[in-house]
JSON list of C-alpha atoms in Angstrom, two decimals:
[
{"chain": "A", "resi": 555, "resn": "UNK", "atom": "CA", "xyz": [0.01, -3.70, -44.57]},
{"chain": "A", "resi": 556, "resn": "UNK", "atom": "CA", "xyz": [0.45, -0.05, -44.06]},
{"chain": "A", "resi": 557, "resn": "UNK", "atom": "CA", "xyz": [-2.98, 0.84, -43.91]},
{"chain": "A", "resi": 558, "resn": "UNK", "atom": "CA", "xyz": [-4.03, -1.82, -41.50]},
{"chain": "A", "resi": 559, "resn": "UNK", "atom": "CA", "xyz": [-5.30, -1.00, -37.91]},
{"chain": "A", "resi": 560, "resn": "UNK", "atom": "CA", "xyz": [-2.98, -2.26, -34.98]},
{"chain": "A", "resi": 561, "resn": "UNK", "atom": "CA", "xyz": [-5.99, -4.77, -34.20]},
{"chain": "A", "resi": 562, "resn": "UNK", "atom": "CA", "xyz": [-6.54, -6.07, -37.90]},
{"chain": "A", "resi": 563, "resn": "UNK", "atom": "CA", "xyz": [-2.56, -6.10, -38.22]},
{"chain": "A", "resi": 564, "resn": "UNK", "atom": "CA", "xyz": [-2.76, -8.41, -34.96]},
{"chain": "A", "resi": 565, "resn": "UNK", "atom": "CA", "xyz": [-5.28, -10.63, -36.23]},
{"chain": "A", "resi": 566, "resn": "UNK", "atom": "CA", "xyz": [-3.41, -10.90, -39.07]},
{"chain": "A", "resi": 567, "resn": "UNK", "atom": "CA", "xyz": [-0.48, -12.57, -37.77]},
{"chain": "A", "resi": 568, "resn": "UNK", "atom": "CA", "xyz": [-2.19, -14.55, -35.86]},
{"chain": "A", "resi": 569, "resn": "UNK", "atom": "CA", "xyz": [-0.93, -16.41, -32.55]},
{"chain": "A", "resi": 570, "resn": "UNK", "atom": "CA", "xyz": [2.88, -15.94, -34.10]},
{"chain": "A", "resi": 571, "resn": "UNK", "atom": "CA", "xyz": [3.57, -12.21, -32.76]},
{"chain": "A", "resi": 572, "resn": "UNK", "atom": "CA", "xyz": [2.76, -10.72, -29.63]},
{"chain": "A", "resi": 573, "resn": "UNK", "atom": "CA", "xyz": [2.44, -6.65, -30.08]},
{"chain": "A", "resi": 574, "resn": "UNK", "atom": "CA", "xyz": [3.28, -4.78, -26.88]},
{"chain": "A", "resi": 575, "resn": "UNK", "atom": "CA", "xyz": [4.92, -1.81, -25.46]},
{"chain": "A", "resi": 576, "resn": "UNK", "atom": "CA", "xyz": [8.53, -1.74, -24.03]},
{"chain": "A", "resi": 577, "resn": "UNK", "atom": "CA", "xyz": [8.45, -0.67, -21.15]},
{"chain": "A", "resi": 578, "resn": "UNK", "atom": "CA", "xyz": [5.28, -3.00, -20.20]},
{"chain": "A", "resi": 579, "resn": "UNK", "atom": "CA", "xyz": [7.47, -6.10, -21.24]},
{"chain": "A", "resi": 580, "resn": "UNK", "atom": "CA", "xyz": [10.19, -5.19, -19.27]},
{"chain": "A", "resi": 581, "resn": "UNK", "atom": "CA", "xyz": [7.68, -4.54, -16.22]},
{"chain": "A", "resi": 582, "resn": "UNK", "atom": "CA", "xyz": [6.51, -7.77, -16.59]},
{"chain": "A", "resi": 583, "resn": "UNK", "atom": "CA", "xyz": [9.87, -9.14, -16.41]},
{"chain": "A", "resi": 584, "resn": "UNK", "atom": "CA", "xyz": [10.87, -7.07, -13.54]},
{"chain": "A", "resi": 585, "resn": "UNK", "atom": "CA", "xyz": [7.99, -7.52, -11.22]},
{"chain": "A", "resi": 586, "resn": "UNK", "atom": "CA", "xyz": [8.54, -11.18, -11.30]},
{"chain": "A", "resi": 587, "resn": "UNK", "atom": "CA", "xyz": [11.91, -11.50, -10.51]},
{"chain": "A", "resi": 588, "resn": "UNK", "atom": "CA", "xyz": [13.11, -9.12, -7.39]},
{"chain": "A", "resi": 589, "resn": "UNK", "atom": "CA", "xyz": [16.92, -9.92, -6.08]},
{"chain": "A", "resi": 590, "resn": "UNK", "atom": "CA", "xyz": [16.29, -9.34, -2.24]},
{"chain": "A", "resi": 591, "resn": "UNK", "atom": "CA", "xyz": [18.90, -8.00, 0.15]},
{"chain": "A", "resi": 592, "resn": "UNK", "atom": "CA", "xyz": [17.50, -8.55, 3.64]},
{"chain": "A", "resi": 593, "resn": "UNK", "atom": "CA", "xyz": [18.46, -5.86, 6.09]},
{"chain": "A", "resi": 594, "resn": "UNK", "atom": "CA", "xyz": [17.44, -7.67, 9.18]},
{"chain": "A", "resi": 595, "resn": "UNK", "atom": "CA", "xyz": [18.06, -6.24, 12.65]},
{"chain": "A", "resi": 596, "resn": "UNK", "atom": "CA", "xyz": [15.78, -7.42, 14.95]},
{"chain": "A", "resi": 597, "resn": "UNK", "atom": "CA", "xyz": [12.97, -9.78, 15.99]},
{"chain": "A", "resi": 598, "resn": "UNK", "atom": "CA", "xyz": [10.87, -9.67, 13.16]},
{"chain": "A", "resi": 599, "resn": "UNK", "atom": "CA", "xyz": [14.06, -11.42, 11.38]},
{"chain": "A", "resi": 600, "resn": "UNK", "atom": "CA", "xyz": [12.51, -14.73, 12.78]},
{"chain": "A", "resi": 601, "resn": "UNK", "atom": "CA", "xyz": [9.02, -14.31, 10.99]},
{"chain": "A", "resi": 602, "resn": "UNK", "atom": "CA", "xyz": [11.14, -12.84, 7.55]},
{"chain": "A", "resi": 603, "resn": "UNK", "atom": "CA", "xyz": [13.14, -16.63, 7.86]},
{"chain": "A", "resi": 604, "resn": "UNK", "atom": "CA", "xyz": [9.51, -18.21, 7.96]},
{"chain": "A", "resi": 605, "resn": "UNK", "atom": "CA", "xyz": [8.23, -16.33, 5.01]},
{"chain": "A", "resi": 606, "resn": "UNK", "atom": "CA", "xyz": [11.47, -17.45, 3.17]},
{"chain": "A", "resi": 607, "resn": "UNK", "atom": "CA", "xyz": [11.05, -21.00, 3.90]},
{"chain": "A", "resi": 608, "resn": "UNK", "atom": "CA", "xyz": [9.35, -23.46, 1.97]},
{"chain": "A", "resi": 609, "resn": "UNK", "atom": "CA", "xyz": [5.48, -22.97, 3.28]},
{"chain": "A", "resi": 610, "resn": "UNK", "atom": "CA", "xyz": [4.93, -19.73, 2.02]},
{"chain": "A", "resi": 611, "resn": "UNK", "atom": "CA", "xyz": [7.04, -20.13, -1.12]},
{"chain": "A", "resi": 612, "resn": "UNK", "atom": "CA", "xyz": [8.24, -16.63, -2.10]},
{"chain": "A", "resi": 613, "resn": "UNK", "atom": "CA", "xyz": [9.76, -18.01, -5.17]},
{"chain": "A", "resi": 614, "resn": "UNK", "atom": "CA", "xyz": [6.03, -17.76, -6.70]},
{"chain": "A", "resi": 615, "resn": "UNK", "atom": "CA", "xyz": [6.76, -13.96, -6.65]},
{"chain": "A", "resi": 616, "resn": "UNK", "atom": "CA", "xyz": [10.60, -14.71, -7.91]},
{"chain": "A", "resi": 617, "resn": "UNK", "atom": "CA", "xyz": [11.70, -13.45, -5.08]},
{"chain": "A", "resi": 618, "resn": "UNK", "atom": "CA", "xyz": [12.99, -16.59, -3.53]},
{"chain": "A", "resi": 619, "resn": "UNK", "atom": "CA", "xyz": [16.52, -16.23, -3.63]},
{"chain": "A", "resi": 620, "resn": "UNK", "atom": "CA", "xyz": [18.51, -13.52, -1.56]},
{"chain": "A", "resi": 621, "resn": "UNK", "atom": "CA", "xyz": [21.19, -11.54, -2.75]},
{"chain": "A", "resi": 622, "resn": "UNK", "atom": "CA", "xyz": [23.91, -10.94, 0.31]},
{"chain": "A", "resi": 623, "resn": "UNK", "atom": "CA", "xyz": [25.60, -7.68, -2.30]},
{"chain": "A", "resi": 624, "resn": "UNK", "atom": "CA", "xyz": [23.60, -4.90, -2.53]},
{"chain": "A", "resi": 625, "resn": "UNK", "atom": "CA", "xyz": [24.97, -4.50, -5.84]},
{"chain": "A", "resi": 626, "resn": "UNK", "atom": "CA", "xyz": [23.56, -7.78, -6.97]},
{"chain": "A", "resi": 627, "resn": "UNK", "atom": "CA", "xyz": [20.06, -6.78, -5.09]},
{"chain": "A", "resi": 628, "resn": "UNK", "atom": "CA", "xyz": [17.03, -4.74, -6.14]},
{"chain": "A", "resi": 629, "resn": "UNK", "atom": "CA", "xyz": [14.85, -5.07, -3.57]},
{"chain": "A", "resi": 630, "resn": "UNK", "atom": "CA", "xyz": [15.63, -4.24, 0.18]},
{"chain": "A", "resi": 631, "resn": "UNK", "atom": "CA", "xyz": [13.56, -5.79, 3.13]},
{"chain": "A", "resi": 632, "resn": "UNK", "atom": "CA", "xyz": [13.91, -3.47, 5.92]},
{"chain": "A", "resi": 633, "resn": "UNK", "atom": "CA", "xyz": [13.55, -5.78, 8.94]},
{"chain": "A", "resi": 634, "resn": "UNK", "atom": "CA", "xyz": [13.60, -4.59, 12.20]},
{"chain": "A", "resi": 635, "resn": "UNK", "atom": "CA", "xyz": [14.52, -1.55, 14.43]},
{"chain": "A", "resi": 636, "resn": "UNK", "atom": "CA", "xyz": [16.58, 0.67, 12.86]},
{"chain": "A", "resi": 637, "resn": "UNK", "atom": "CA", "xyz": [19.12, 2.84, 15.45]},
{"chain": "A", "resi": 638, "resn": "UNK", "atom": "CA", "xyz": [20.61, 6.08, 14.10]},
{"chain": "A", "resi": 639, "resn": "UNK", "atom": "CA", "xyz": [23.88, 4.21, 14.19]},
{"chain": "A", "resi": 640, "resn": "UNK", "atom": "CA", "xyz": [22.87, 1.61, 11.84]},
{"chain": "A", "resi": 641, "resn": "UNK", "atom": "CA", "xyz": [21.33, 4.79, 9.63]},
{"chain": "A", "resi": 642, "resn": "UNK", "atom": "CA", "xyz": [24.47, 5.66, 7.61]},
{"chain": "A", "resi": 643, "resn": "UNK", "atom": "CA", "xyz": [24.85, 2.21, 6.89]},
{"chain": "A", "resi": 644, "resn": "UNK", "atom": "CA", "xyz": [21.63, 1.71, 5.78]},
{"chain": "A", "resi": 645, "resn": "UNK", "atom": "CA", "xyz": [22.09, 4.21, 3.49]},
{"chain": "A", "resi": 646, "resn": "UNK", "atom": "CA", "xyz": [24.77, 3.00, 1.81]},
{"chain": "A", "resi": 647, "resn": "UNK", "atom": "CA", "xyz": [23.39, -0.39, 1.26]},
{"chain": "A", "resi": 648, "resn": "UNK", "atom": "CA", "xyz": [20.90, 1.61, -0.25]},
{"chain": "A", "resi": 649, "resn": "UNK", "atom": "CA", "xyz": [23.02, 3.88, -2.28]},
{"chain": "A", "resi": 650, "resn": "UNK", "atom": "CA", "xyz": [25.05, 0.82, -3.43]},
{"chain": "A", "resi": 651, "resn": "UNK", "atom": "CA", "xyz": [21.83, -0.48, -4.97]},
{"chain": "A", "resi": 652, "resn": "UNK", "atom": "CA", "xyz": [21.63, -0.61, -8.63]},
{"chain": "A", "resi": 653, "resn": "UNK", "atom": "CA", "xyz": [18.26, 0.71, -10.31]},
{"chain": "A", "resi": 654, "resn": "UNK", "atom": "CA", "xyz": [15.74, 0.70, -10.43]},
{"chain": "A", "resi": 655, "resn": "UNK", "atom": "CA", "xyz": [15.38, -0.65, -6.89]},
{"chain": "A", "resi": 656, "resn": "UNK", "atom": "CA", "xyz": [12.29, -0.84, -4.49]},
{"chain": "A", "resi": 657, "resn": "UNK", "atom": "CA", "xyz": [12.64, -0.65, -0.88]},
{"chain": "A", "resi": 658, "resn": "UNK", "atom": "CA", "xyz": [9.88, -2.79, 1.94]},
{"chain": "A", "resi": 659, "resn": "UNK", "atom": "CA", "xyz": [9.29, -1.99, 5.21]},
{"chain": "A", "resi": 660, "resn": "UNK", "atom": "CA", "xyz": [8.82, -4.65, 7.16]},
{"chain": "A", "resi": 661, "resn": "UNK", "atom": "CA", "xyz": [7.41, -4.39, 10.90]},
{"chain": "A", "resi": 662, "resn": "UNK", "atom": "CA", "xyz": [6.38, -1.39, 13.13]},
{"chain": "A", "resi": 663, "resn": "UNK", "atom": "CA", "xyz": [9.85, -0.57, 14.17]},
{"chain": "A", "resi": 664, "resn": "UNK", "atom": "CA", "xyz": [11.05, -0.19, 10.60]},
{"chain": "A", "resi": 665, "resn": "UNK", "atom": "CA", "xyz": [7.41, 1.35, 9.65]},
{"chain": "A", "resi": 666, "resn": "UNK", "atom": "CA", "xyz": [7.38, 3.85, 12.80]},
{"chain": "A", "resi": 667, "resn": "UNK", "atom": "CA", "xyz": [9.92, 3.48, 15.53]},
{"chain": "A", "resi": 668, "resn": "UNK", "atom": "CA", "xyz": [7.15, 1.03, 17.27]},
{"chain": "A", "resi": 669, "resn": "UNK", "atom": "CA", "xyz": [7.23, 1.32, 20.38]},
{"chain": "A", "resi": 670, "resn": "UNK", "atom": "CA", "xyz": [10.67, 2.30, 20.93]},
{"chain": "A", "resi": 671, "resn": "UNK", "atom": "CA", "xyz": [9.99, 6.35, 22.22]},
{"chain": "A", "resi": 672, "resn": "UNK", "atom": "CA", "xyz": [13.88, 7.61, 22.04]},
{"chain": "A", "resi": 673, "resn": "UNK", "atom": "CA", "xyz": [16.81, 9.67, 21.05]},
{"chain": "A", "resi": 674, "resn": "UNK", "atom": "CA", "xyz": [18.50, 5.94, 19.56]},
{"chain": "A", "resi": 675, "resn": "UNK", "atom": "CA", "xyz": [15.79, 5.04, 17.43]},
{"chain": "A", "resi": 676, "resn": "UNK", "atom": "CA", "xyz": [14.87, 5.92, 13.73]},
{"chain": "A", "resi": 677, "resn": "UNK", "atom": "CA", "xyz": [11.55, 7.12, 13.67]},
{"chain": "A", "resi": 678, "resn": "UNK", "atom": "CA", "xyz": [10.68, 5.53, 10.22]},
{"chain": "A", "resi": 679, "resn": "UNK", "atom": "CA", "xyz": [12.56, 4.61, 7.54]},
{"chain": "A", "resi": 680, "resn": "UNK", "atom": "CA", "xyz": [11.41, 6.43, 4.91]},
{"chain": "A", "resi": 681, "resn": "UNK", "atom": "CA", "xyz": [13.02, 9.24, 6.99]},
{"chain": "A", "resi": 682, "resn": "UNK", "atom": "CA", "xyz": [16.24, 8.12, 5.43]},
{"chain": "A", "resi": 683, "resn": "UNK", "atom": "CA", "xyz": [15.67, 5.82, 2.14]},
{"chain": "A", "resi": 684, "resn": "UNK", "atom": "CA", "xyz": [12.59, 6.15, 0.42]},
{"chain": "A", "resi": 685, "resn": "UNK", "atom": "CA", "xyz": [10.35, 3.56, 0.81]},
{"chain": "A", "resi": 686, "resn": "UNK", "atom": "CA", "xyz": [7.90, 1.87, -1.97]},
{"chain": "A", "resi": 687, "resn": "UNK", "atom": "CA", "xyz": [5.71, -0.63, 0.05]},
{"chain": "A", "resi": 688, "resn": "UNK", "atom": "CA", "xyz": [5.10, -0.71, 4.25]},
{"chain": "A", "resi": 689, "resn": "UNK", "atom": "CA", "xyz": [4.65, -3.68, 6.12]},
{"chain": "A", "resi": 690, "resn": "UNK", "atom": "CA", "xyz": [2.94, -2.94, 9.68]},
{"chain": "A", "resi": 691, "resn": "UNK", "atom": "CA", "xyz": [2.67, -5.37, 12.66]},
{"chain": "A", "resi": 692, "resn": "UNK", "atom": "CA", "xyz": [4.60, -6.80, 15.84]},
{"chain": "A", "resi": 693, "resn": "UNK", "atom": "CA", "xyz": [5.56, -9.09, 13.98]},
{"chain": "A", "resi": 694, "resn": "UNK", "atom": "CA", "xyz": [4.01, -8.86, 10.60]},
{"chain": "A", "resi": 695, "resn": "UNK", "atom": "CA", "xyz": [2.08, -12.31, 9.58]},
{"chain": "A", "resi": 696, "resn": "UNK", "atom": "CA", "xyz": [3.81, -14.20, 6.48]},
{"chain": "A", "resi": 697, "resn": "UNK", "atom": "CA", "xyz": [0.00, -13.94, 4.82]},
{"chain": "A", "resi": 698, "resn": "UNK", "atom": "CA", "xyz": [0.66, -9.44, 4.78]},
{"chain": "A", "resi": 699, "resn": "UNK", "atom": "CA", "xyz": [3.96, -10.10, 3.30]},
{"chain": "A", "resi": 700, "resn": "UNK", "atom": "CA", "xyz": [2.93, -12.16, 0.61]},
{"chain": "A", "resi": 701, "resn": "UNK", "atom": "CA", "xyz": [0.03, -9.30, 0.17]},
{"chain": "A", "resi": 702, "resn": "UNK", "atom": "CA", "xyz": [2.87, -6.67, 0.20]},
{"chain": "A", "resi": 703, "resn": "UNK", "atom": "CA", "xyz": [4.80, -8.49, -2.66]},
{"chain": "A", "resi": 704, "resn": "UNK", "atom": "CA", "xyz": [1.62, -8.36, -4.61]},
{"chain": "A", "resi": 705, "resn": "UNK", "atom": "CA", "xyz": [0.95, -4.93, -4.69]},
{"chain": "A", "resi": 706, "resn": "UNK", "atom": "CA", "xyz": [4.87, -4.23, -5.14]},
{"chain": "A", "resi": 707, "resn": "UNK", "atom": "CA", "xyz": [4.66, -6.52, -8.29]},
{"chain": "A", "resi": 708, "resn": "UNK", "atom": "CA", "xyz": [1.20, -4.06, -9.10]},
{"chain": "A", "resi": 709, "resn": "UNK", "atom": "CA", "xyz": [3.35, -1.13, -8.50]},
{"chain": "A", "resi": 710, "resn": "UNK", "atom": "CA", "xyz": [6.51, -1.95, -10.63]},
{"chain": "A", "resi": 711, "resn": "UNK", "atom": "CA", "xyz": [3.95, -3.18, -13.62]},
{"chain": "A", "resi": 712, "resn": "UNK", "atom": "CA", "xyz": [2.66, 0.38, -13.54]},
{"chain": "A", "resi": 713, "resn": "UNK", "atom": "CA", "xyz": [6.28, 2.16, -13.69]},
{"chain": "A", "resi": 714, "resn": "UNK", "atom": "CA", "xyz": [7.35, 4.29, -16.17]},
{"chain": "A", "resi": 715, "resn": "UNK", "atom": "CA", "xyz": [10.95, 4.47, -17.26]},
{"chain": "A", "resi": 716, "resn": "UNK", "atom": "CA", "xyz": [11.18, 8.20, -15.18]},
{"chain": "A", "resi": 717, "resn": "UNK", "atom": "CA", "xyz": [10.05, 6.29, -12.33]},
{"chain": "A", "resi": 718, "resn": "UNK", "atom": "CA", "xyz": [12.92, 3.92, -12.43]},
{"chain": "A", "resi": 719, "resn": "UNK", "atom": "CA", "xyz": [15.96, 6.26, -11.56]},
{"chain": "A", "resi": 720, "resn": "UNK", "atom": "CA", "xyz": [15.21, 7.47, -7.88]},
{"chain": "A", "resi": 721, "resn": "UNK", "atom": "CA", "xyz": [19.09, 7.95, -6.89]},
{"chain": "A", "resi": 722, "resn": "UNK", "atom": "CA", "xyz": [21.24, 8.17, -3.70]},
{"chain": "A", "resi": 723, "resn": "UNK", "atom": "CA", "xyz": [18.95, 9.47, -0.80]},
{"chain": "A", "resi": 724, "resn": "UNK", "atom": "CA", "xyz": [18.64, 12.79, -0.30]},
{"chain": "A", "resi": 725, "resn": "UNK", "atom": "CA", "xyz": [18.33, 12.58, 3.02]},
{"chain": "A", "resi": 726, "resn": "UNK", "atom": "CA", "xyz": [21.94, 11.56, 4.66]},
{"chain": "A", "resi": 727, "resn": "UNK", "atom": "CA", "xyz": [21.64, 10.46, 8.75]},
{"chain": "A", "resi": 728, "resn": "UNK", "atom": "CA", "xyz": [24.01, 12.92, 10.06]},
{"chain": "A", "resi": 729, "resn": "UNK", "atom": "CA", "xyz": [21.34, 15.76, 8.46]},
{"chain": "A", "resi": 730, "resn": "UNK", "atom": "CA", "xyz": [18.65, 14.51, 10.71]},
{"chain": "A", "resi": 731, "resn": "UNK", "atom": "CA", "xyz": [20.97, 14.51, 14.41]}
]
């Protein structure tokens, strides 16, 4: 059996072992079942409830049921305007996150301040946390959503186990006033 090639060894056992890498099995168990912690602030919390409800059916992704404990959660929806007094404790949701962890941005506020020009509004989250996956629109359709979950679940298949560990942000709020 030694002298076999990984392909001949394969077809040699037949339909009774499946050969794979670690880290890709673990991938594939990862990207299909997210713990979400929604961080929902605004507006585009009403749209968020519709893509949670039954018609869109995020439990397809396994991403169906929330997680109200960041510590229980691995993915964060970002929902809504962010204000740079919510910032610190957006941040430690975030830091209270266990790994590896992903992080969405979901409408224009969260995305880019939208179209709130001021001294009280984040410009951007990914100005605080970092952020894997953006979601733009006033208010983002369910349909982008769903296509943002796919390429997250694209993203964490192609992860490496360096990738995984991304820490507490770097960036802490009272840095950027």
């Amino acid at each position: 059996m030694a002298n076999l090639s990984q392909s001949e060894l394969e077809f040699s056992l037949g339909n009774n072992v499946i050969v794979t890498q670690m880290t890709q099995a673990v991938n594939w168990a990862r990207k299909y079942s997210f713990f979400i912690y929604p961080f929902i602030t605004a507006c585009c919390g009403m749209e968020f409830m519709s893509v949670a409800g039954p018609r869109y059916d995020l439990d397809r992704f396994g991403a169906a049921f929330p997680r109200f404990s960041p510590r229980q959660a691995d993915l964060l929806m970002v929902v809504g305007t962010i204000s740079h007094k919510q910032a610190p404790i957006l941040v430690k949701v975030y830091n209270q996150m266990t790994e590896p962890k992903w992080v969405v941005a979901y409408g224009v506020c969260t995305v880019s301040g939208g179209f709130y020009d001021n001294y009280a509004t984040v410009m951007g989250i990914d100005t605080l946390i970092p952020v894997d996956v953006y979601i733009p629109g006033c208010p983002p359709r369910p349909e982008m959503v769903i296509d943002a979950l796919i390429k997250l679940q694209d993203k964490v298949q192609q992860e490496t186990l360096a990738d995984h560990v991304k820490g507490p942000a770097l960036v802490t709020p009272t840095e950027r006033m």
